[in-house]
Amino acid sequence: QKEVEQDPGPLSVPEGAIVSLNCTYSNSAFQYFMWYRQYSRKGPELLMYTYSSGNKEDGRFTAQVDKSSKYISLFIRDSQPSDSATYLCATERMDSSYKLIFGSGTRLLVRP
Amino acid sequence: DTAVSQTPKYLVTQMGNDKSIKCEQNLGHDTMYWYKQDSKKFLKIMFSYNNKELIINETVPNRFSPKSPDKAHLNLHINSLELGDSAVYFCASSQEGGGTQYFGPGTRLLVL
């Protein structure tokens, strides 16, 4: 079993839709959670970084962490064609701050 | 100015050859990383250096050898290339450890 599981998609939605991307993780030692966005043929870029359970909002993006069920989500409101990319969740242990564990990524396509 | 740069962008080579990939960051970060991303987009850490000191060395064949001549540079040398080494290799950097990592554009390696 992988430490971080993520549905690979692809997920296809019309422009303006609310997108929900999800990951589950297996190890309760993971304390930090991130979402990275990766455009085709580019390197990943950090979108959201969160530590505690609950919601964190940044513009159209909301990251949600539920440590009790080991579930992390990224919501995108008013999705745009420019949001079409692969979204990677990642986690980090408190005692191993140099090592990120990534999910396999969900490919998102926002249709105009 | 590119924050994290890698050369070359593309590398096509024959099995058995030796090749190097170079990475440079101009962010003043202390920590640099090498990741491998396979065809299914799964991103896995290979090595991490902090202030030129190796701190993460995942289960990677010893044909792979990282070298950090200074804090701003981390190179990856691969001996006796195999078909399974074909992947995209990403360099990243961060200030100390942590999830806020900045990725380079990737080096696409194809071994024939």
PDB file of C-alpha atoms in Angstrom:
ATOM      1  CA  GLN A   1       0.000   0.000   0.000  1.00  0.00           C
ATOM      2  CA  LYS A   2       1.340   3.414  -0.949  1.00  0.00           C
ATOM      3  CA  GLU A   3       1.742   5.913   1.873  1.00  0.00           C
ATOM      4  CA  VAL A   4      -0.278   8.512  -0.030  1.00  0.00           C
ATOM      5  CA  GLU A   5      -3.074   7.479  -2.364  1.00  0.00           C
ATOM      6  CA  GLN A   6      -4.546   9.717  -5.015  1.00  0.00           C
ATOM      7  CA  ASP A   7      -7.011   9.007  -7.805  1.00  0.00           C
ATOM      8  CA  PRO A   8      -5.110   9.570 -11.079  1.00  0.00           C
ATOM      9  CA  GLY A   9      -8.160  10.796 -12.989  1.00  0.00           C
ATOM     10  CA  PRO A  10      -8.411  12.309 -15.482  1.00  0.00           C
ATOM     11  CA  LEU A  11     -11.092  14.552 -14.106  1.00  0.00           C
ATOM     12  CA  SER A  12     -12.913  16.595 -16.750  1.00  0.00           C
ATOM     13  CA  VAL A  13     -15.175  19.486 -15.718  1.00  0.00           C
ATOM     14  CA  PRO A  14     -16.796  22.466 -17.477  1.00  0.00           C
ATOM     15  CA  GLU A  15     -15.442  25.937 -16.872  1.00  0.00           C
ATOM     16  CA  GLY A  16     -16.903  27.481 -13.735  1.00  0.00           C
ATOM     17  CA  ALA A  17     -17.421  24.168 -11.937  1.00  0.00           C
ATOM     18  CA  ILE A  18     -16.268  23.479  -8.401  1.00  0.00           C
ATOM     19  CA  VAL A  19     -13.502  20.897  -8.425  1.00  0.00           C
ATOM     20  CA  SER A  20     -12.759  18.531  -5.568  1.00  0.00           C
ATOM     21  CA  LEU A  21      -9.424  16.710  -5.491  1.00  0.00           C
ATOM     22  CA  ASN A  22      -8.664  14.210  -2.755  1.00  0.00           C
ATOM     23  CA  CYS A  23      -5.904  12.167  -1.173  1.00  0.00           C
ATOM     24  CA  THR A  24      -5.700   9.689   1.662  1.00  0.00           C
ATOM     25  CA  TYR A  25      -2.624   8.857   3.678  1.00  0.00           C
ATOM     26  CA  SER A  26      -1.790   5.952   5.896  1.00  0.00           C
ATOM     27  CA  ASN A  27       0.688   7.214   8.479  1.00  0.00           C
ATOM     28  CA  SER A  28      -0.477   9.403  11.358  1.00  0.00           C
ATOM     29  CA  ALA A  29       3.127  10.656  11.682  1.00  0.00           C
ATOM     30  CA  PHE A  30       2.456  12.865   8.675  1.00  0.00           C
ATOM     31  CA  GLN A  31       1.836  16.324  10.043  1.00  0.00           C
ATOM     32  CA  TYR A  32       2.294  18.703   7.125  1.00  0.00           C
ATOM     33  CA  PHE A  33       0.264  18.669   3.927  1.00  0.00           C
ATOM     34  CA  MET A  34       0.770  20.343   0.600  1.00  0.00           C
ATOM     35  CA  TRP A  35      -0.794  20.631  -2.800  1.00  0.00           C
ATOM     36  CA  TYR A  36       1.428  21.131  -5.805  1.00  0.00           C
ATOM     37  CA  ARG A  37       0.272  21.952  -9.330  1.00  0.00           C
ATOM     38  CA  GLN A  38       2.179  20.664 -12.322  1.00  0.00           C
ATOM     39  CA  TYR A  39       1.536  21.898 -15.829  1.00  0.00           C
ATOM     40  CA  SER A  40       2.464  19.669 -18.720  1.00  0.00           C
ATOM     41  CA  ARG A  41       6.238  19.523 -19.249  1.00  0.00           C
ATOM     42  CA  LYS A  42       6.906  21.780 -16.250  1.00  0.00           C
ATOM     43  CA  GLY A  43       8.092  21.312 -12.687  1.00  0.00           C
ATOM     44  CA  PRO A  44       5.607  21.159  -9.788  1.00  0.00           C
ATOM     45  CA  GLU A  45       4.806  24.449  -8.044  1.00  0.00           C
ATOM     46  CA  LEU A  46       3.479  24.802  -4.518  1.00  0.00           C
ATOM     47  CA  LEU A  47      -0.174  25.860  -4.270  1.00  0.00           C
ATOM     48  CA  MET A  48      -1.099  25.313  -0.649  1.00  0.00           C
ATOM     49  CA  TYR A  49       0.721  24.347   2.557  1.00  0.00           C
ATOM     50  CA  THR A  50      -1.115  23.459   5.726  1.00  0.00           C
ATOM     51  CA  TYR A  51      -0.429  21.879   9.081  1.00  0.00           C
ATOM     52  CA  SER A  52      -3.551  21.688  11.138  1.00  0.00           C
ATOM     53  CA  SER A  53      -6.869  20.035  10.551  1.00  0.00           C
ATOM     54  CA  GLY A  54      -9.444  22.348   9.054  1.00  0.00           C
ATOM     55  CA  ASN A  55      -9.601  24.647   6.050  1.00  0.00           C
ATOM     56  CA  LYS A  56      -7.113  27.039   4.538  1.00  0.00           C
ATOM     57  CA  GLU A  57      -8.237  29.381   1.794  1.00  0.00           C
ATOM     58  CA  ASP A  58      -6.237  31.237  -0.847  1.00  0.00           C
ATOM     59  CA  GLY A  59      -8.284  32.919  -3.542  1.00  0.00           C
ATOM     60  CA  ARG A  60     -10.229  30.286  -5.451  1.00  0.00           C
ATOM     61  CA  PHE A  61      -8.378  27.462  -3.705  1.00  0.00           C
ATOM     62  CA  THR A  62      -9.280  25.828  -0.392  1.00  0.00           C
ATOM     63  CA  ALA A  63      -7.213  23.096   1.220  1.00  0.00           C
ATOM     64  CA  GLN A  64      -8.925  20.889   3.759  1.00  0.00           C
ATOM     65  CA  VAL A  65      -7.280  18.439   6.151  1.00  0.00           C
ATOM     66  CA  ASP A  66      -9.065  15.854   8.282  1.00  0.00           C
ATOM     67  CA  LYS A  67      -6.415  14.134  10.379  1.00  0.00           C
ATOM     68  CA  SER A  68      -8.926  11.867  12.097  1.00  0.00           C
ATOM     69  CA  SER A  69      -9.755  10.178   8.792  1.00  0.00           C
ATOM     70  CA  LYS A  70      -6.350  10.860   7.184  1.00  0.00           C
ATOM     71  CA  TYR A  71      -8.000  12.653   4.304  1.00  0.00           C
ATOM     72  CA  ILE A  72      -6.864  15.790   2.490  1.00  0.00           C
ATOM     73  CA  SER A  73      -8.754  17.736  -0.154  1.00  0.00           C
ATOM     74  CA  LEU A  74      -8.258  20.634  -2.503  1.00  0.00           C
ATOM     75  CA  PHE A  75     -11.274  22.572  -3.731  1.00  0.00           C
ATOM     76  CA  ILE A  76     -11.119  24.886  -6.715  1.00  0.00           C
ATOM     77  CA  ARG A  77     -13.987  27.349  -7.125  1.00  0.00           C
ATOM     78  CA  ASP A  78     -14.957  28.868 -10.454  1.00  0.00           C
ATOM     79  CA  SER A  79     -12.526  26.612 -12.287  1.00  0.00           C
ATOM     80  CA  GLN A  80     -10.784  28.020 -15.349  1.00  0.00           C
ATOM     81  CA  PRO A  81      -9.192  26.342 -18.383  1.00  0.00           C
ATOM     82  CA  SER A  82      -5.874  27.624 -17.016  1.00  0.00           C
ATOM     83  CA  ASP A  83      -6.393  25.332 -14.000  1.00  0.00           C
ATOM     84  CA  SER A  84      -5.944  22.322 -16.292  1.00  0.00           C
ATOM     85  CA  ALA A  85      -2.915  20.559 -14.857  1.00  0.00           C
ATOM     86  CA  THR A  86      -1.910  17.627 -12.678  1.00  0.00           C
ATOM     87  CA  TYR A  87      -2.427  18.222  -8.971  1.00  0.00           C
ATOM     88  CA  LEU A  88      -0.097  16.417  -6.574  1.00  0.00           C
ATOM     89  CA  CYS A  89      -0.773  16.098  -2.879  1.00  0.00           C
ATOM     90  CA  ALA A  90       2.228  15.690  -0.606  1.00  0.00           C
ATOM     91  CA  THR A  91       2.854  15.043   3.050  1.00  0.00           C
ATOM     92  CA  GLU A  92       5.767  15.425   5.397  1.00  0.00           C
ATOM     93  CA  ARG A  93       6.596  13.888   8.743  1.00  0.00           C
ATOM     94  CA  MET A  94       7.329  16.219  11.634  1.00  0.00           C
ATOM     95  CA  ASP A  95      10.549  14.326  12.376  1.00  0.00           C
ATOM     96  CA  SER A  96      11.732  14.172   8.775  1.00  0.00           C
ATOM     97  CA  SER A  97      11.260  17.627   7.406  1.00  0.00           C
ATOM     98  CA  TYR A  98      13.422  17.095   4.358  1.00  0.00           C
ATOM     99  CA  LYS A  99      11.409  14.254   2.884  1.00  0.00           C
ATOM    100  CA  LEU A 100       8.131  14.791   1.065  1.00  0.00           C
ATOM    101  CA  ILE A 101       5.922  11.862   0.142  1.00  0.00           C
ATOM    102  CA  PHE A 102       3.884  12.596  -2.965  1.00  0.00           C
ATOM    103  CA  GLY A 103       0.653  11.136  -4.259  1.00  0.00           C
ATOM    104  CA  SER A 104       0.650  10.033  -7.858  1.00  0.00           C
ATOM    105  CA  GLY A 105      -1.275  13.123  -9.001  1.00  0.00           C
ATOM    106  CA  THR A 106      -4.740  13.781 -10.416  1.00  0.00           C
ATOM    107  CA  ARG A 107      -4.970  15.136 -13.937  1.00  0.00           C
ATOM    108  CA  LEU A 108      -7.588  17.870 -14.221  1.00  0.00           C
ATOM    109  CA  LEU A 109      -9.056  19.167 -17.469  1.00  0.00           C
ATOM    110  CA  VAL A 110     -11.290  22.236 -17.364  1.00  0.00           C
ATOM    111  CA  ARG A 111     -13.273  22.504 -20.600  1.00  0.00           C
ATOM    112  CA  PRO A 112     -14.069  26.011 -21.919  1.00  0.00           C
TER     113      PRO A 112
ATOM    114  CA  ASP B   1      15.597  34.990 -13.842  1.00  0.00           C
ATOM    115  CA  THR B   2      15.007  31.262 -13.429  1.00  0.00           C
ATOM    116  CA  ALA B   3      15.048  30.316  -9.748  1.00  0.00           C
ATOM    117  CA  VAL B   4      15.979  26.652 -10.215  1.00  0.00           C
ATOM    118  CA  SER B   5      17.550  25.704 -13.509  1.00  0.00           C
ATOM    119  CA  GLN B   6      18.604  22.329 -14.902  1.00  0.00           C
ATOM    120  CA  THR B   7      20.713  21.294 -17.841  1.00  0.00           C
ATOM    121  CA  PRO B   8      20.175  19.631 -20.155  1.00  0.00           C
ATOM    122  CA  LYS B   9      16.413  19.752 -20.716  1.00  0.00           C
ATOM    123  CA  TYR B  10      16.453  16.609 -22.814  1.00  0.00           C
ATOM    124  CA  LEU B  11      18.892  13.734 -22.790  1.00  0.00           C
ATOM    125  CA  VAL B  12      18.712  10.801 -25.191  1.00  0.00           C
ATOM    126  CA  THR B  13      21.411   8.208 -24.781  1.00  0.00           C
ATOM    127  CA  GLN B  14      22.278   4.553 -25.214  1.00  0.00           C
ATOM    128  CA  MET B  15      22.208   1.886 -22.528  1.00  0.00           C
ATOM    129  CA  GLY B  16      25.493   1.573 -20.732  1.00  0.00           C
ATOM    130  CA  ASN B  17      26.532   5.194 -21.157  1.00  0.00           C
ATOM    131  CA  ASP B  18      27.383   7.586 -18.304  1.00  0.00           C
ATOM    132  CA  LYS B  19      25.652  10.962 -18.126  1.00  0.00           C
ATOM    133  CA  SER B  20      25.356  13.961 -15.821  1.00  0.00           C
ATOM    134  CA  ILE B  21      22.561  16.404 -15.081  1.00  0.00           C
ATOM    135  CA  LYS B  22      23.324  19.790 -13.541  1.00  0.00           C
ATOM    136  CA  CYS B  23      21.172  21.907 -11.267  1.00  0.00           C
ATOM    137  CA  GLU B  24      21.628  25.444 -10.010  1.00  0.00           C
ATOM    138  CA  GLN B  25      19.444  27.575  -7.758  1.00  0.00           C
ATOM    139  CA  ASN B  26      19.729  31.328  -7.240  1.00  0.00           C
ATOM    140  CA  LEU B  27      17.309  31.541  -4.311  1.00  0.00           C
ATOM    141  CA  GLY B  28      19.960  31.368  -1.601  1.00  0.00           C
ATOM    142  CA  HIS B  29      18.422  28.154  -0.250  1.00  0.00           C
ATOM    143  CA  ASP B  30      20.320  25.745   1.977  1.00  0.00           C
ATOM    144  CA  THR B  31      18.707  22.510   0.820  1.00  0.00           C
ATOM    145  CA  MET B  32      18.564  20.890  -2.605  1.00  0.00           C
ATOM    146  CA  TYR B  33      16.897  17.723  -3.828  1.00  0.00           C
ATOM    147  CA  TRP B  34      16.777  15.289  -6.709  1.00  0.00           C
ATOM    148  CA  TYR B  35      13.465  13.644  -7.604  1.00  0.00           C
ATOM    149  CA  LYS B  36      12.553  11.054 -10.211  1.00  0.00           C
ATOM    150  CA  GLN B  37       9.131  11.191 -11.904  1.00  0.00           C
ATOM    151  CA  ASP B  38       8.121   8.067 -13.777  1.00  0.00           C
ATOM    152  CA  SER B  39       5.726   7.751 -16.715  1.00  0.00           C
ATOM    153  CA  LYS B  40       2.761   7.565 -14.332  1.00  0.00           C
ATOM    154  CA  LYS B  41       3.696  10.956 -12.848  1.00  0.00           C
ATOM    155  CA  PHE B  42       4.776   9.410  -9.549  1.00  0.00           C
ATOM    156  CA  LEU B  43       7.333  11.754  -7.997  1.00  0.00           C
ATOM    157  CA  LYS B  44       9.843  10.139  -5.661  1.00  0.00           C
ATOM    158  CA  ILE B  45      12.725  11.686  -3.786  1.00  0.00           C
ATOM    159  CA  MET B  46      16.179  10.311  -4.498  1.00  0.00           C
ATOM    160  CA  PHE B  47      18.613  12.554  -2.627  1.00  0.00           C
ATOM    161  CA  SER B  48      18.683  15.651  -0.486  1.00  0.00           C
ATOM    162  CA  TYR B  49      21.618  17.879   0.431  1.00  0.00           C
ATOM    163  CA  ASN B  50      21.686  20.501   3.147  1.00  0.00           C
ATOM    164  CA  ASN B  51      24.639  22.896   3.063  1.00  0.00           C
ATOM    165  CA  LYS B  52      26.540  20.477   0.809  1.00  0.00           C
ATOM    166  CA  GLU B  53      25.920  17.583   3.212  1.00  0.00           C
ATOM    167  CA  LEU B  54      23.960  14.515   2.124  1.00  0.00           C
ATOM    168  CA  ILE B  55      20.921  14.097   4.403  1.00  0.00           C
ATOM    169  CA  ILE B  56      18.581  11.881   2.410  1.00  0.00           C
ATOM    170  CA  ASN B  57      19.718   8.953   0.328  1.00  0.00           C
ATOM    171  CA  GLU B  58      16.747   6.851  -0.633  1.00  0.00           C
ATOM    172  CA  THR B  59      16.993   3.328  -1.977  1.00  0.00           C
ATOM    173  CA  VAL B  60      18.616   4.310  -5.232  1.00  0.00           C
ATOM    174  CA  PRO B  61      21.087   2.150  -7.178  1.00  0.00           C
ATOM    175  CA  ASN B  62      24.645   3.212  -6.481  1.00  0.00           C
ATOM    176  CA  ARG B  63      24.977   3.964 -10.198  1.00  0.00           C
ATOM    177  CA  PHE B  64      23.438   7.296  -9.209  1.00  0.00           C
ATOM    178  CA  SER B  65      25.827   9.654  -7.479  1.00  0.00           C
ATOM    179  CA  PRO B  66      24.929  13.191  -6.439  1.00  0.00           C
ATOM    180  CA  LYS B  67      27.554  15.880  -5.976  1.00  0.00           C
ATOM    181  CA  SER B  68      27.160  19.276  -4.385  1.00  0.00           C
ATOM    182  CA  PRO B  69      30.159  21.513  -5.110  1.00  0.00           C
ATOM    183  CA  ASP B  70      28.500  24.392  -3.243  1.00  0.00           C
ATOM    184  CA  LYS B  71      25.126  25.345  -1.747  1.00  0.00           C
ATOM    185  CA  ALA B  72      23.789  26.610  -5.055  1.00  0.00           C
ATOM    186  CA  HIS B  73      24.605  23.552  -7.138  1.00  0.00           C
ATOM    187  CA  LEU B  74      23.609  19.916  -7.035  1.00  0.00           C
ATOM    188  CA  ASN B  75      24.595  17.614  -9.863  1.00  0.00           C
ATOM    189  CA  LEU B  76      23.523  14.065 -10.584  1.00  0.00           C
ATOM    190  CA  HIS B  77      25.830  11.608 -12.285  1.00  0.00           C
ATOM    191  CA  ILE B  78      24.452   8.318 -13.587  1.00  0.00           C
ATOM    192  CA  ASN B  79      26.736   5.440 -14.551  1.00  0.00           C
ATOM    193  CA  SER B  80      25.894   2.517 -16.828  1.00  0.00           C
ATOM    194  CA  LEU B  81      22.472   3.790 -17.793  1.00  0.00           C
ATOM    195  CA  GLU B  82      19.641   1.261 -18.007  1.00  0.00           C
ATOM    196  CA  LEU B  83      16.284   1.343 -19.807  1.00  0.00           C
ATOM    197  CA  GLY B  84      14.488   1.728 -16.463  1.00  0.00           C
ATOM    198  CA  ASP B  85      16.319   4.979 -15.801  1.00  0.00           C
ATOM    199  CA  SER B  86      14.177   6.674 -18.441  1.00  0.00           C
ATOM    200  CA  ALA B  87      12.145   9.277 -16.562  1.00  0.00           C
ATOM    201  CA  VAL B  88      11.959  12.964 -15.818  1.00  0.00           C
ATOM    202  CA  TYR B  89      14.448  14.079 -13.176  1.00  0.00           C
ATOM    203  CA  PHE B  90      13.604  17.168 -11.165  1.00  0.00           C
ATOM    204  CA  CYS B  91      15.869  19.247  -9.034  1.00  0.00           C
ATOM    205  CA  ALA B  92      14.323  21.293  -6.216  1.00  0.00           C
ATOM    206  CA  SER B  93      15.450  23.590  -3.432  1.00  0.00           C
ATOM    207  CA  SER B  94      14.083  24.896  -0.157  1.00  0.00           C
ATOM    208  CA  GLN B  95      15.188  27.034   2.739  1.00  0.00           C
ATOM    209  CA  GLU B  96      16.164  24.329   5.238  1.00  0.00           C
ATOM    210  CA  GLY B  97      13.738  21.429   5.091  1.00  0.00           C
ATOM    211  CA  GLY B  98      10.072  21.657   4.498  1.00  0.00           C
ATOM    212  CA  GLY B  99       7.291  21.484   2.024  1.00  0.00           C
ATOM    213  CA  THR B 100       7.927  24.810   0.337  1.00  0.00           C
ATOM    214  CA  GLN B 101      10.146  23.401  -2.344  1.00  0.00           C
ATOM    215  CA  TYR B 102      10.888  25.118  -5.625  1.00  0.00           C
ATOM    216  CA  PHE B 103      11.257  22.792  -8.573  1.00  0.00           C
ATOM    217  CA  GLY B 104      13.297  23.123 -11.714  1.00  0.00           C
ATOM    218  CA  PRO B 105      11.813  22.491 -15.165  1.00  0.00           C
ATOM    219  CA  GLY B 106      12.992  18.880 -15.278  1.00  0.00           C
ATOM    220  CA  THR B 107      15.390  16.853 -17.410  1.00  0.00           C
ATOM    221  CA  ARG B 108      13.749  14.303 -19.660  1.00  0.00           C
ATOM    222  CA  LEU B 109      16.036  11.298 -19.891  1.00  0.00           C
ATOM    223  CA  LEU B 110      15.420   8.627 -22.491  1.00  0.00           C
ATOM    224  CA  VAL B 111      17.646   5.556 -22.504  1.00  0.00           C
ATOM    225  CA  LEU B 112      17.557   3.519 -25.717  1.00  0.00           C
TER     226      LEU B 112
END
